[in-house]
Amino acid sequence: MDLLPALPKSLTEPDGSAVIRVLGYNIRSLRDDEEALARVIRACAPDVVFVQEAPRFFRWRKHAARLAAKCDLVVLSGGATAAGPLLLCSLRASVEHTEDVLLPLTPGLHRRGFATAVVRFGAARVGLVSAHLSLDRAERLEQAQLLLDRVTAMDVPYAIAAGDLNEAPGGPAYGRLATALRDCRTVAPWGGEHTFPARAADRRIDAVFATAGVDVLGCGVPVGLAGVEAADLAAATDHLPVLAALRLPAAP
């Protein structure tokens, strides 16, 4: 496997602007190889991990904390209280606010939610939303709009949303998000494109989005990134992760 060119490393500039790495990852409730999962996350060196399908049942907080510790991160928000989405972060983040949001329940369908937070990196203030949209087409479109409404309500200079959309580019929910936000993979392609299924990916249903003003330095699946082994990607979960390097200007 050819090695990928490295993404910019996390840093804070003298003017307070910040380069951060964010990772979107559906971890299938830790039902696969947790050690492989942790190795992949550590190799990506993220400042924030936007998790989907975090453990939601017995001792779910303990399981989330264990994964965070293995990755040299801490739990920021989410988990069972957000119906599965979870945010992990490094100690580099200064936390201002967190909120777990449950979305309206459609009878017969799985409950969905958002894990959200407002944090600062250097002098940059940014809102974060981890989401896992519905398998139902109509509900998924409604949830995409609710995600955009949540981003607006956070009242922040910049926002990043990442998740498992259960839909590829060209679908209505994906299109609604990509019209209002910037699809980071489209803005600055890097690494692989397809995210599901992990062992033979042929669909891009996981994505990282950012608001205007965020400088996208590269985004994609870290296949070939130094330290990320193909065997670990296949064993960790049924999705491939999406890694992005972003520059957040200092708040005006």
XYZ file of N, CA and C in Angstrom:
756
model
N 0.845 -1.202 0.000
C 0.000 0.000 0.000
C 0.879 1.250 0.000
N 0.603 2.171 -0.934
C 1.360 3.417 -0.991
C 0.976 4.298 0.196
N 1.992 4.982 0.765
C 1.718 5.875 1.878
C 1.115 7.181 1.386
N 0.149 7.672 2.131
C -0.454 8.965 1.825
C 0.477 10.097 2.226
N 0.415 11.225 1.514
C 1.093 12.406 2.041
C 0.465 12.804 3.359
N 1.271 13.246 4.288
C 0.769 13.578 5.624
C -0.131 14.807 5.575
N -1.169 14.795 6.387
C -1.965 15.996 6.595
C -1.224 16.927 7.549
N -1.548 18.206 7.517
C -0.937 19.120 8.489
C -1.190 18.672 9.915
N -0.216 18.875 10.773
C -0.356 18.512 12.174
C -1.150 19.580 12.923
N -1.741 19.178 14.029
C -2.464 20.120 14.880
C -1.505 21.158 15.445
N -1.937 22.401 15.427
C -1.115 23.459 16.015
C -1.963 24.701 16.224
N -1.458 25.597 17.069
C -2.079 26.904 17.275
C -1.107 27.969 16.815
N -1.570 28.833 15.926
C -0.730 29.887 15.369
C -0.580 31.044 16.363
N 0.456 31.872 16.197
C 0.641 33.022 17.099
C -0.562 33.959 17.167
N -1.343 34.042 16.059
C -2.509 34.934 16.078
C -3.740 34.290 16.712
N -3.604 33.041 17.188
C -4.722 32.365 17.836
C -5.516 31.448 16.932
N -5.247 31.488 15.619
C -5.911 30.541 14.725
C -5.382 29.139 15.001
N -6.155 28.132 14.607
C -5.801 26.767 14.970
C -5.980 25.817 13.802
N -5.038 24.909 13.648
C -5.194 23.766 12.748
C -5.594 22.576 13.610
N -6.693 21.937 13.241
C -7.161 20.786 14.000
C -7.388 19.613 13.054
N -7.334 18.415 13.621
C -7.701 17.205 12.902
C -8.985 16.652 13.506
N -9.947 16.330 12.635
C -11.201 15.746 13.102
C -11.440 14.429 12.378
N -12.046 13.496 13.100
C -12.266 12.150 12.572
C -13.723 11.769 12.761
N -14.378 11.367 11.693
C -15.726 10.821 11.778
C -15.657 9.308 11.679
N -16.367 8.584 12.606
C -16.176 7.134 12.649
C -17.403 6.455 13.260
N -18.019 5.554 12.498
C -19.074 4.691 13.025
C -18.405 3.453 13.610
N -18.538 3.238 14.926
C -17.769 2.193 15.605
C -18.609 0.951 15.935
N -19.826 0.884 15.458
C -20.686 -0.310 15.582
C -20.762 -0.833 17.010
N -20.934 0.095 17.936
C -21.150 -0.243 19.353
C -20.026 -1.077 19.954
N -18.799 -0.899 19.415
C -17.625 -1.625 19.923
C -17.812 -3.139 19.857
N -18.510 -3.617 18.837
C -18.763 -5.053 18.712
C -17.658 -5.780 17.950
N -16.679 -5.048 17.464
C -15.634 -5.665 16.662
C -14.317 -5.646 17.441
N -13.198 -5.378 16.788
C -11.886 -5.426 17.436
C -11.555 -4.049 18.008
N -11.764 -3.902 19.317
C -11.580 -2.593 19.956
C -10.126 -2.145 19.931
N -9.194 -3.069 20.018
C -7.779 -2.694 19.978
C -7.409 -2.164 18.596
N -7.915 -2.800 17.545
C -7.677 -2.311 16.184
C -8.285 -0.924 16.001
N -9.482 -0.746 16.531
C -10.151 0.557 16.457
C -9.301 1.634 17.122
N -8.807 1.353 18.306
C -7.993 2.332 19.026
C -6.705 2.639 18.272
N -6.107 1.629 17.659
C -4.879 1.883 16.889
C -5.149 2.810 15.704
N -6.267 2.598 15.030
C -6.613 3.465 13.898
C -6.808 4.901 14.380
N -7.563 5.077 15.442
C -7.838 6.433 15.940
C -6.539 7.113 16.372
N -5.701 6.425 17.114
C -4.439 7.036 17.559
C -3.568 7.435 16.383
N -3.504 6.591 15.351
C -2.670 6.893 14.196
C -3.156 8.139 13.456
N -4.453 8.404 13.525
C -5.004 9.598 12.863
C -4.761 10.870 13.667
N -4.399 10.742 14.932
C -4.064 11.857 15.824
C -5.118 12.969 15.793
N -6.389 12.605 16.050
C -7.437 13.628 15.980
C -7.518 14.488 17.234
N -7.973 15.724 17.047
C -8.336 16.593 18.162
C -9.773 16.329 18.594
N -10.626 15.921 17.637
C -12.028 15.588 17.917
C -12.386 14.339 17.120
N -13.098 13.418 17.770
C -13.661 12.267 17.069
C -15.181 12.364 17.142
N -15.808 12.371 15.975
C -17.263 12.382 15.852
C -17.689 10.918 15.683
N -18.137 10.322 16.771
C -18.458 8.893 16.792
C -19.941 8.684 16.499
N -20.233 7.625 15.747
C -21.602 7.141 15.611
C -21.652 5.697 16.106
N -22.841 5.300 16.553
C -23.080 3.971 17.126
C -22.147 3.693 18.308
N -22.049 4.640 19.204
C -21.366 4.384 20.475
C -22.227 3.431 21.308
N -21.623 2.738 22.278
C -22.426 1.867 23.144
C -23.565 2.638 23.808
N -24.749 2.008 23.891
C -25.927 2.695 24.416
C -26.580 1.981 25.589
N -26.071 0.823 25.952
C -26.780 0.043 26.957
C -25.914 -0.157 28.201
N -25.894 -1.330 28.760
C -25.297 -1.596 30.065
C -23.880 -1.031 30.173
N -23.645 -0.176 31.165
C -22.345 0.436 31.440
C -21.763 1.154 30.210
N -22.629 1.835 29.478
C -22.158 2.484 28.256
C -21.147 3.592 28.539
N -21.291 4.299 29.642
C -20.322 5.346 29.975
C -18.923 4.749 30.202
N -18.884 3.608 30.873
C -17.610 2.938 31.118
C -16.948 2.532 29.809
N -17.735 2.012 28.874
C -17.178 1.589 27.592
C -16.653 2.791 26.797
N -17.408 3.882 26.799
C -16.974 5.085 26.082
C -15.697 5.649 26.687
N -15.636 5.684 28.017
C -14.446 6.203 28.693
C -13.230 5.318 28.427
N -13.453 4.003 28.376
C -12.341 3.088 28.098
C -11.775 3.332 26.709
N -12.642 3.473 25.710
C -12.168 3.747 24.353
C -11.419 5.070 24.309
N -11.971 6.098 24.932
C -11.306 7.401 24.946
C -9.915 7.295 25.541
N -9.781 6.598 26.663
C -8.479 6.457 27.320
C -7.481 5.727 26.425
N -7.939 4.705 25.714
C -7.048 3.970 24.807
C -6.545 4.845 23.667
N -7.297 5.897 23.364
C -6.945 6.789 22.254
C -6.318 8.095 22.733
N -6.014 8.188 24.031
C -5.453 9.401 24.626
C -6.393 10.591 24.456
N -7.688 10.329 24.599
C -8.718 11.346 24.466
C -9.629 11.296 25.697
N -10.607 12.203 25.750
C -11.608 12.200 26.810
C -12.987 12.279 26.171
N -14.003 11.848 26.927
C -15.381 11.952 26.457
C -15.842 13.397 26.593
N -16.372 13.938 25.513
C -16.853 15.318 25.501
C -18.362 15.363 25.703
N -19.120 14.635 24.895
C -20.578 14.603 25.051
C -21.138 13.416 24.286
N -22.430 13.135 24.533
C -23.125 12.121 23.763
C -23.057 10.740 24.366
N -23.370 9.750 23.536
C -23.494 8.369 23.963
C -24.959 7.967 23.989
N -25.364 7.207 24.988
C -26.757 6.769 25.077
C -27.714 7.949 25.193
N -27.292 9.012 25.840
C -28.147 10.176 26.029
C -28.379 10.957 24.738
N -27.628 10.627 23.674
C -27.849 11.206 22.354
C -28.267 10.129 21.353
N -28.641 8.944 21.873
C -29.079 7.814 21.048
C -27.968 7.262 20.160
N -26.717 7.430 20.577
C -25.618 6.811 19.847
C -24.479 7.705 19.415
N -24.738 8.899 18.870
C -23.610 9.788 18.561
C -22.839 10.192 19.815
N -21.538 10.344 19.666
C -20.636 10.628 20.777
C -19.541 11.551 20.270
N -19.045 12.413 21.117
C -17.891 13.251 20.808
C -16.763 12.939 21.780
N -15.575 12.675 21.233
C -14.353 12.553 22.010
C -13.443 13.701 21.622
N -12.596 14.155 22.541
C -11.685 15.247 22.201
C -10.383 15.112 22.963
N -9.380 15.816 22.483
C -8.108 15.892 23.192
C -8.197 16.979 24.258
N -7.219 16.988 25.135
C -7.175 18.022 26.173
C -6.828 19.383 25.601
N -6.524 19.424 24.344
C -6.269 20.710 23.684
C -7.535 21.563 23.599
N -8.692 20.923 23.585
C -9.951 21.648 23.470
C -10.343 22.260 24.811
N -10.743 23.515 24.774
C -11.299 24.194 25.944
C -12.818 24.183 25.790
N -13.507 23.502 26.690
C -14.935 23.232 26.522
C -15.774 24.373 27.094
N -16.675 24.867 26.277
C -17.584 25.933 26.689
C -18.973 25.406 27.024
N -19.453 24.452 26.236
C -20.837 24.001 26.405
C -21.005 22.653 25.719
N -21.796 21.761 26.323
C -22.164 20.506 25.670
C -23.665 20.303 25.804
N -24.246 19.585 24.843
C -25.675 19.282 24.901
C -25.959 18.043 24.066
N -26.689 17.107 24.642
C -27.152 15.927 23.925
C -28.591 16.172 23.489
N -28.864 15.923 22.219
C -30.159 16.261 21.627
C -30.823 14.995 21.106
N -32.039 14.710 21.568
C -32.833 13.617 21.027
C -33.793 14.166 19.977
N -33.853 13.507 18.839
C -34.719 13.947 17.747
C -36.101 13.314 17.887
N -37.099 13.894 17.220
C -38.446 13.312 17.289
C -38.444 11.845 16.879
N -39.200 11.051 17.613
C -39.254 9.610 17.353
C -40.387 9.297 16.393
N -40.052 8.608 15.302
C -41.057 8.098 14.376
C -41.413 6.680 14.799
N -42.683 6.403 15.077
C -43.052 5.054 15.526
C -42.535 3.982 14.580
N -41.903 2.972 15.156
C -41.378 1.864 14.367
C -39.960 2.048 13.883
N -39.403 3.242 14.091
C -38.034 3.508 13.651
C -37.139 3.760 14.860
N -35.845 3.639 14.635
C -34.857 3.804 15.698
C -34.763 5.261 16.133
N -34.653 5.496 17.427
C -34.486 6.866 17.938
C -33.123 7.417 17.516
N -33.080 8.650 17.101
C -31.848 9.301 16.666
C -31.585 10.546 17.507
N -30.348 11.022 17.457
C -29.997 12.218 18.207
C -28.690 12.806 17.726
N -28.310 13.917 18.347
C -27.043 14.587 18.051
C -26.246 14.732 19.343
N -24.943 14.516 19.258
C -24.030 14.916 20.330
C -23.428 16.247 19.907
N -23.549 17.268 20.738
C -23.095 18.599 20.350
C -22.206 19.209 21.426
N -21.380 20.150 21.002
C -20.520 20.881 21.936
C -20.062 22.166 21.279
N -19.711 23.121 22.094
C -18.998 24.326 21.653
C -17.674 24.340 22.395
N -16.583 24.421 21.630
C -15.244 24.379 22.219
C -14.389 25.478 21.595
N -13.228 25.682 22.208
C -12.244 26.620 21.662
C -10.914 25.900 21.446
N -10.314 26.192 20.329
C -8.931 25.809 20.058
C -8.173 27.116 19.828
N -7.248 27.448 20.713
C -6.620 28.753 20.627
C -7.681 29.826 20.774
N -7.702 30.761 19.823
C -8.706 31.826 19.852
C -9.871 31.534 18.918
N -9.966 30.303 18.436
C -11.043 29.923 17.521
C -12.147 29.201 18.287
N -13.364 29.684 18.130
C -14.535 29.096 18.794
C -15.346 28.338 17.746
N -15.668 27.068 18.043
C -16.292 26.231 17.014
C -17.352 25.331 17.630
N -18.447 25.162 16.915
C -19.488 24.232 17.309
C -19.264 22.881 16.650
N -19.611 21.812 17.356
C -19.405 20.443 16.893
C -20.715 19.681 16.969
N -21.021 18.896 15.929
C -22.221 18.065 15.924
C -21.876 16.699 15.343
N -22.087 15.652 16.138
C -21.963 14.276 15.638
C -23.361 13.728 15.412
N -23.581 13.148 14.218
C -24.937 12.735 13.837
C -24.921 11.378 13.143
N -26.022 10.674 13.271
C -26.243 9.410 12.570
C -27.676 9.445 12.064
N -27.834 9.687 10.750
C -29.171 9.909 10.204
C -29.908 8.597 9.949
N -31.209 8.717 9.791
C -32.114 7.577 9.698
C -31.886 6.729 8.446
N -32.304 5.467 8.537
C -32.348 4.599 7.364
C -33.557 4.906 6.491
N -34.544 5.599 7.041
C -35.756 5.953 6.311
C -35.540 7.250 5.532
N -35.830 7.250 4.255
C -35.512 8.385 3.378
C -36.185 9.679 3.821
N -37.477 9.614 4.112
C -38.199 10.835 4.484
C -37.715 11.365 5.827
N -37.546 10.472 6.809
C -37.069 10.905 8.114
C -35.643 11.446 8.020
N -34.846 10.826 7.178
C -33.458 11.266 7.006
C -33.396 12.707 6.497
N -34.254 13.046 5.565
C -34.291 14.412 5.042
C -34.698 15.392 6.138
N -35.682 15.025 6.951
C -36.091 15.881 8.066
C -34.947 16.069 9.056
N -34.215 15.002 9.323
C -33.108 15.086 10.282
C -31.963 15.927 9.745
N -31.743 15.895 8.440
C -30.716 16.754 7.848
C -31.048 18.222 8.100
N -32.325 18.572 7.978
C -32.714 19.964 8.242
C -32.579 20.283 9.728
N -32.913 19.337 10.593
C -32.743 19.560 12.024
C -31.275 19.753 12.383
N -30.390 19.062 11.687
C -28.961 19.253 11.919
C -28.551 20.678 11.538
N -29.023 21.136 10.395
C -28.703 22.510 9.979
C -29.291 23.528 10.957
N -30.498 23.267 11.437
C -31.107 24.164 12.422
C -30.275 24.199 13.707
N -29.754 23.046 14.106
C -28.930 22.983 15.315
C -27.647 23.777 15.133
N -27.011 23.646 13.979
C -25.787 24.410 13.701
C -26.062 25.905 13.800
N -27.174 26.351 13.214
C -27.525 27.773 13.266
C -27.778 28.223 14.703
N -28.462 27.395 15.478
C -28.818 27.756 16.846
C -27.603 27.829 17.765
N -26.504 27.207 17.389
C -25.319 27.219 18.249
C -24.667 28.604 18.298
N -24.951 29.448 17.307
C -24.479 30.835 17.302
C -22.967 30.909 17.511
N -22.236 30.241 16.608
C -20.779 30.196 16.683
C -20.185 30.701 15.361
N -18.936 31.210 15.391
C -18.332 31.665 14.140
C -18.128 30.536 13.136
N -17.826 29.335 13.647
C -17.553 28.186 12.787
C -18.234 26.960 13.388
N -18.558 26.019 12.524
C -19.123 24.757 12.999
C -18.644 23.623 12.112
N -18.547 22.441 12.725
C -18.171 21.215 12.026
C -19.212 20.174 12.388
N -19.755 19.500 11.375
C -20.697 18.409 11.585
C -20.173 17.193 10.849
N -20.214 16.051 11.488
C -19.734 14.829 10.851
C -20.618 13.673 11.261
N -20.738 12.698 10.365
C -21.552 11.562 10.742
C -21.749 10.552 9.646
N -22.504 9.529 10.032
C -22.972 8.496 9.132
C -24.318 8.974 8.610
N -24.363 9.301 7.328
C -25.579 9.878 6.752
C -26.540 8.824 6.223
N -26.086 7.583 6.109
C -26.890 6.520 5.505
C -27.384 6.909 4.117
N -26.581 7.726 3.441
C -26.953 8.196 2.112
C -25.703 8.721 1.418
N -25.589 8.464 0.129
C -24.432 8.907 -0.644
C -24.685 10.284 -1.254
N -23.636 10.961 -1.713
C -23.834 12.227 -2.426
C -24.815 12.039 -3.580
N -25.676 13.025 -3.764
C -26.721 12.920 -4.770
C -28.078 12.655 -4.160
N -28.094 12.117 -2.933
C -29.362 11.911 -2.237
C -29.889 13.210 -1.676
N -31.184 13.276 -1.378
C -31.779 14.544 -0.929
C -31.253 15.043 0.407
N -31.062 14.157 1.382
C -30.548 14.596 2.682
C -29.105 15.063 2.550
N -28.298 14.288 1.848
C -26.900 14.679 1.617
C -26.857 16.017 0.891
N -27.709 16.158 -0.111
C -27.731 17.394 -0.879
C -28.127 18.596 -0.049
N -29.085 18.409 0.864
C -29.496 19.529 1.722
C -28.325 19.988 2.596
N -27.584 19.020 3.150
C -26.428 19.375 3.971
C -25.345 20.044 3.132
N -25.066 19.487 1.952
C -23.977 19.995 1.119
C -24.303 21.357 0.514
N -25.585 21.705 0.443
C -25.957 23.027 -0.057
C -25.696 24.109 0.992
N -25.946 23.779 2.257
C -25.790 24.762 3.331
C -24.393 24.758 3.945
N -23.735 23.598 3.918
C -22.404 23.449 4.497
C -21.430 23.009 3.400
N -20.154 23.000 3.739
C -19.140 22.578 2.778
C -18.782 21.116 3.047
N -18.926 20.295 2.030
C -18.535 18.892 2.100
C -17.008 18.847 1.996
N -16.351 18.557 3.100
C -14.894 18.713 3.158
C -14.163 17.827 2.154
N -14.673 16.644 1.913
C -14.046 15.754 0.939
C -14.084 16.354 -0.463
N -15.182 17.011 -0.807
C -15.311 17.647 -2.120
C -14.398 18.860 -2.233
N -14.258 19.608 -1.154
C -13.435 20.825 -1.166
C -11.957 20.497 -1.314
N -11.463 19.507 -0.577
C -10.029 19.190 -0.581
C -9.830 17.677 -0.480
N -9.999 16.950 -1.602
C -9.891 15.492 -1.560
C -8.492 15.042 -1.151
N -8.480 14.033 -0.300
C -7.235 13.435 0.201
C -7.574 12.023 0.614
N -6.684 11.077 0.399
C -6.952 9.715 0.829
C -8.054 9.060 0.021
N -8.708 8.083 0.638
C -9.758 7.351 -0.051
C -11.086 8.066 -0.013
N -12.017 7.560 -0.821
C -13.334 8.191 -0.942
C -14.433 7.386 -0.264
N -14.543 6.108 -0.540
C -15.675 5.311 -0.081
C -15.474 4.846 1.357
N -16.587 4.750 2.092
C -16.517 4.485 3.535
C -17.243 3.230 3.989
N -18.031 2.606 3.119
C -18.839 1.460 3.562
C -19.093 0.512 2.411
N -19.062 -0.814 2.709
C -18.638 -1.471 3.944
C -17.116 -1.510 4.055
N -16.609 -1.648 5.260
C -15.173 -1.466 5.500
C -14.312 -2.417 4.681
N -14.761 -3.652 4.514
C -13.918 -4.649 3.851
C -13.946 -4.552 2.334
N -14.911 -3.842 1.779
C -14.988 -3.681 0.321
C -15.800 -2.423 0.023
N -15.287 -1.288 0.477
C -16.068 -0.044 0.434
C -16.384 0.375 -0.996
N -17.658 0.656 -1.235
C -18.081 1.123 -2.557
C -19.085 2.267 -2.464
N -19.304 2.798 -1.246
C -20.248 3.897 -1.041
C -19.635 4.937 -0.112
N -19.940 6.195 -0.372
C -19.501 7.270 0.527
C -20.719 7.755 1.298
N -20.943 7.140 2.471
C -22.114 7.508 3.273
C -21.721 8.177 4.585
N -20.426 8.377 4.798
C -19.921 9.065 5.987
C -19.189 10.317 5.517
N -19.375 11.421 6.223
C -18.812 12.675 5.729
C -18.527 13.648 6.861
N -17.666 14.619 6.538
C -17.371 15.747 7.426
C -17.779 17.018 6.688
N -18.548 17.862 7.351
C -18.996 19.136 6.792
C -18.502 20.281 7.665
N -18.300 21.432 7.055
C -17.877 22.619 7.806
C -18.575 23.845 7.255
N -18.720 24.847 8.103
C -19.319 26.106 7.669
C -18.307 26.947 6.906
N -18.805 27.975 6.253
C -17.940 28.910 5.543
C -16.953 29.538 6.516
N -15.737 29.786 6.024
C -14.700 30.379 6.852
C -13.714 29.364 7.384
N -14.125 28.095 7.433
C -13.202 27.035 7.826
C -12.370 26.649 6.603
N -11.069 26.671 6.746
C -10.169 26.329 5.654
C -9.932 24.823 5.667
N -10.400 24.127 4.629
C -10.256 22.676 4.546
C -8.912 22.353 3.896
N -8.049 21.677 4.643
C -6.698 21.374 4.182
C -6.575 19.982 3.574
N -7.548 19.148 3.805
C -7.561 17.796 3.264
C -8.589 16.960 3.981
N -9.250 16.028 3.253
C -10.285 15.213 3.871
C -10.489 13.935 3.080
N -10.528 12.805 3.802
C -10.811 11.534 3.156
C -10.554 10.371 4.082
N -10.684 9.184 3.543
C -10.431 7.961 4.299
C -8.922 7.756 4.399
N -8.376 7.547 5.596
C -6.923 7.499 5.775
C -6.293 6.151 5.406
N -6.718 5.573 4.283
C -6.103 4.338 3.796
C -4.715 4.686 3.266
N -3.674 4.083 3.857
C -2.319 4.401 3.453
C -1.643 5.431 4.320
N -2.361 5.989 5.297
C -1.736 6.923 6.228
C -0.753 6.156 7.110
N 0.394 6.720 7.340
C 1.394 6.054 8.178
C 0.792 5.670 9.519
N 0.925 4.405 9.896
C 0.389 3.916 11.160
C -0.999 3.325 11.067
N -1.700 3.561 9.963
C -3.042 2.992 9.776
C -2.903 1.745 8.912
N -3.139 0.584 9.516
C -2.976 -0.682 8.829
C -4.297 -1.127 8.197
N -4.216 -1.677 6.996
C -5.415 -2.155 6.310
C -6.136 -3.212 7.139
N -5.376 -4.077 7.796
C -5.994 -5.118 8.622
C -6.766 -4.511 9.780
N -6.249 -3.444 10.365
C -6.956 -2.785 11.462
C -8.236 -2.115 10.968
N -8.182 -1.480 9.808
C -9.383 -0.847 9.262
C -10.477 -1.877 9.029
N -10.106 -3.053 8.553
C -11.083 -4.102 8.276
C -11.639 -4.714 9.560
N -10.809 -4.775 10.605
C -11.213 -5.452 11.840
C -11.927 -4.536 12.825
N -11.726 -3.225 12.715
C -12.171 -2.294 13.749
C -13.690 -2.151 13.819
N -14.350 -2.076 12.665
C -15.792 -1.850 12.589
C -16.205 -2.031 11.136
N -17.493 -1.837 10.829
C -17.959 -2.067 9.459
C -17.923 -0.820 8.595
N -17.487 0.311 9.133
C -17.298 1.535 8.357
C -15.816 1.898 8.328
N -15.413 2.683 7.341
C -14.098 3.298 7.339
C -14.220 4.718 7.874
N -13.185 5.216 8.531
C -13.257 6.568 9.098
C -12.997 7.639 8.043
N -13.402 8.848 8.360
C -13.118 10.016 7.522
C -12.303 10.994 8.366
N -11.101 11.335 7.872
C -10.207 12.240 8.585
C -10.091 13.546 7.814
N -10.155 14.664 8.536
C -10.011 15.974 7.905
C -9.070 16.840 8.727
N -8.257 17.610 8.029
C -7.442 18.656 8.666
C -8.079 20.003 8.296
N -8.357 20.803 9.299
C -9.069 22.067 9.112
C -8.338 23.194 9.812
N -8.363 24.360 9.206
C -7.794 25.545 9.847
C -8.947 26.463 10.261
N -8.963 26.810 11.547
C -9.987 27.685 12.104
C -9.355 29.051 12.362
N -9.773 30.083 11.650
C -9.235 31.416 11.916
C -9.567 31.870 13.342
N -8.732 32.716 13.901
C -9.013 33.292 15.210
C -10.316 34.076 15.156
N -11.075 34.015 16.234
C -12.330 34.731 16.288
C -12.080 36.231 16.143
N -12.894 36.918 15.342
C -12.715 38.369 15.179
C -12.985 39.129 16.468
